[in-house]
Coordinates of C-alpha atoms in Angstrom, one line a residue:
M1 CA 16.2 31.0 88.5
K2 CA 19.7 31.5 87.2
N3 CA 19.9 35.0 88.7
Y4 CA 18.8 33.6 92.1
I5 CA 21.6 31.0 92.0
L6 CA 24.2 33.6 91.0
L7 CA 23.0 36.0 93.7
R8 CA 23.2 33.3 96.2
R9 CA 26.8 32.3 95.2
I10 CA 27.9 35.9 95.3
S11 CA 26.3 36.4 98.7
L12 CA 28.1 33.3 100.1
L13 CA 31.4 34.5 98.7
L14 CA 31.0 37.9 100.3
L15 CA 30.1 36.4 103.6
I16 CA 33.1 34.1 103.5
L17 CA 35.4 37.1 102.6
I18 CA 34.0 39.1 105.5
I19 CA 34.3 36.3 108.0
F20 CA 37.9 35.4 107.1
Q21 CA 39.4 38.9 106.9
S22 CA 38.7 39.6 110.5
C23 CA 42.2 40.5 111.6
M24 CA 45.5 41.4 110.1
S25 CA 48.7 42.4 111.8
T26 CA 52.4 43.1 111.1
R27 CA 55.0 42.6 113.9
V28 CA 58.6 43.9 114.0
V29 CA 60.8 42.4 116.7
S30 CA 64.3 43.3 117.7
E31 CA 64.8 40.5 120.3
Y32 CA 62.6 37.6 121.1
D33 CA 64.1 36.9 124.5
N34 CA 62.6 39.9 126.2
D35 CA 61.6 39.8 129.9
S36 CA 59.2 42.7 129.5
I37 CA 55.6 41.8 129.9
V38 CA 54.3 45.4 129.8
Q39 CA 52.6 46.0 126.4
H40 CA 51.6 49.5 125.5
H41 CA 48.9 50.3 122.9
K42 CA 47.2 53.1 121.1
T43 CA 44.8 53.4 118.2
S44 CA 46.2 55.6 115.4
W45 CA 43.8 57.2 112.9
S46 CA 44.9 58.3 109.4
Y47 CA 42.6 60.7 107.4
A48 CA 42.1 61.6 103.8
W49 CA 44.0 58.6 102.3
G50 CA 47.1 59.4 104.3
L51 CA 47.3 63.1 103.4
I52 CA 46.6 63.9 107.0
T53 CA 49.1 61.7 108.9
P54 CA 48.5 60.7 112.5
K55 CA 50.5 62.2 115.3
D56 CA 53.7 60.5 116.2
I57 CA 53.4 58.2 119.2
N58 CA 55.8 58.8 122.1
P59 CA 56.6 55.2 123.3
E60 CA 58.0 56.4 126.6
C61 CA 60.9 53.9 126.3
E62 CA 64.5 54.8 127.1
S63 CA 66.7 55.5 124.1
N64 CA 67.3 52.3 121.9
R65 CA 65.0 50.3 124.1
M66 CA 62.1 49.6 121.7
N67 CA 61.8 45.8 121.6
A68 CA 58.7 45.0 119.5
V69 CA 56.0 46.9 117.5
T70 CA 52.8 45.4 116.2
S71 CA 50.4 47.2 113.8
S72 CA 47.0 45.5 113.6
T73 CA 43.5 46.0 112.3
N74 CA 40.2 44.1 112.9
L75 CA 36.9 43.7 111.1
G76 CA 35.5 46.9 112.7
Y77 CA 38.4 49.0 111.5
I78 CA 38.2 47.4 108.0
L79 CA 34.5 48.3 107.9
I80 CA 35.1 51.9 108.9
S81 CA 37.8 52.2 106.2
A82 CA 35.4 50.6 103.6
I83 CA 32.4 52.7 104.5
T84 CA 34.4 55.9 104.4
I85 CA 36.1 54.8 101.2
G86 CA 39.5 55.1 102.8
I87 CA 39.0 58.6 104.2
V88 CA 39.3 57.3 107.8
V89 CA 41.7 54.4 108.5
P90 CA 42.2 53.3 112.1
Q91 CA 44.8 50.8 113.2
R92 CA 46.0 49.6 116.6
I93 CA 49.7 50.0 117.4
E94 CA 51.2 47.9 120.2
W95 CA 54.8 48.2 121.4
E96 CA 57.1 46.8 124.1
C97 CA 60.0 48.5 125.8
A98 CA 63.0 46.3 126.6
P99 CA 64.1 46.3 130.3
V100 CA 67.2 48.2 131.2
D101 CA 70.4 46.0 131.2
T102 CA 71.9 45.9 134.7
P103 CA 75.7 45.7 134.5
I104 CA 77.2 42.6 136.0
E105 CA 80.1 43.4 138.4
N106 CA 83.4 41.7 138.2
L107 CA 84.1 39.1 140.9

């Protein structure tokens, strides 16, 4: 009977942990007042615990025009990482390019 209660508590704890760890993200922003609504994204895959690094992503932004970058993961990506014991780690990268500043002419 005691083993059943312990197993039930552990199962409930694991279920709660799985449900509440569904998404995690980190965001780096250079300017919050961006007029850009175009958001680019790509899924990046790391292999062998980071020994095989993913290819660099070409953001296709003009020089010094990167406005915001978000690295995120979800429950599916976490499960892939856990099942492969960290051999395969996917994450979603999203970025925004700032619009080109148009010069204001003197009146």
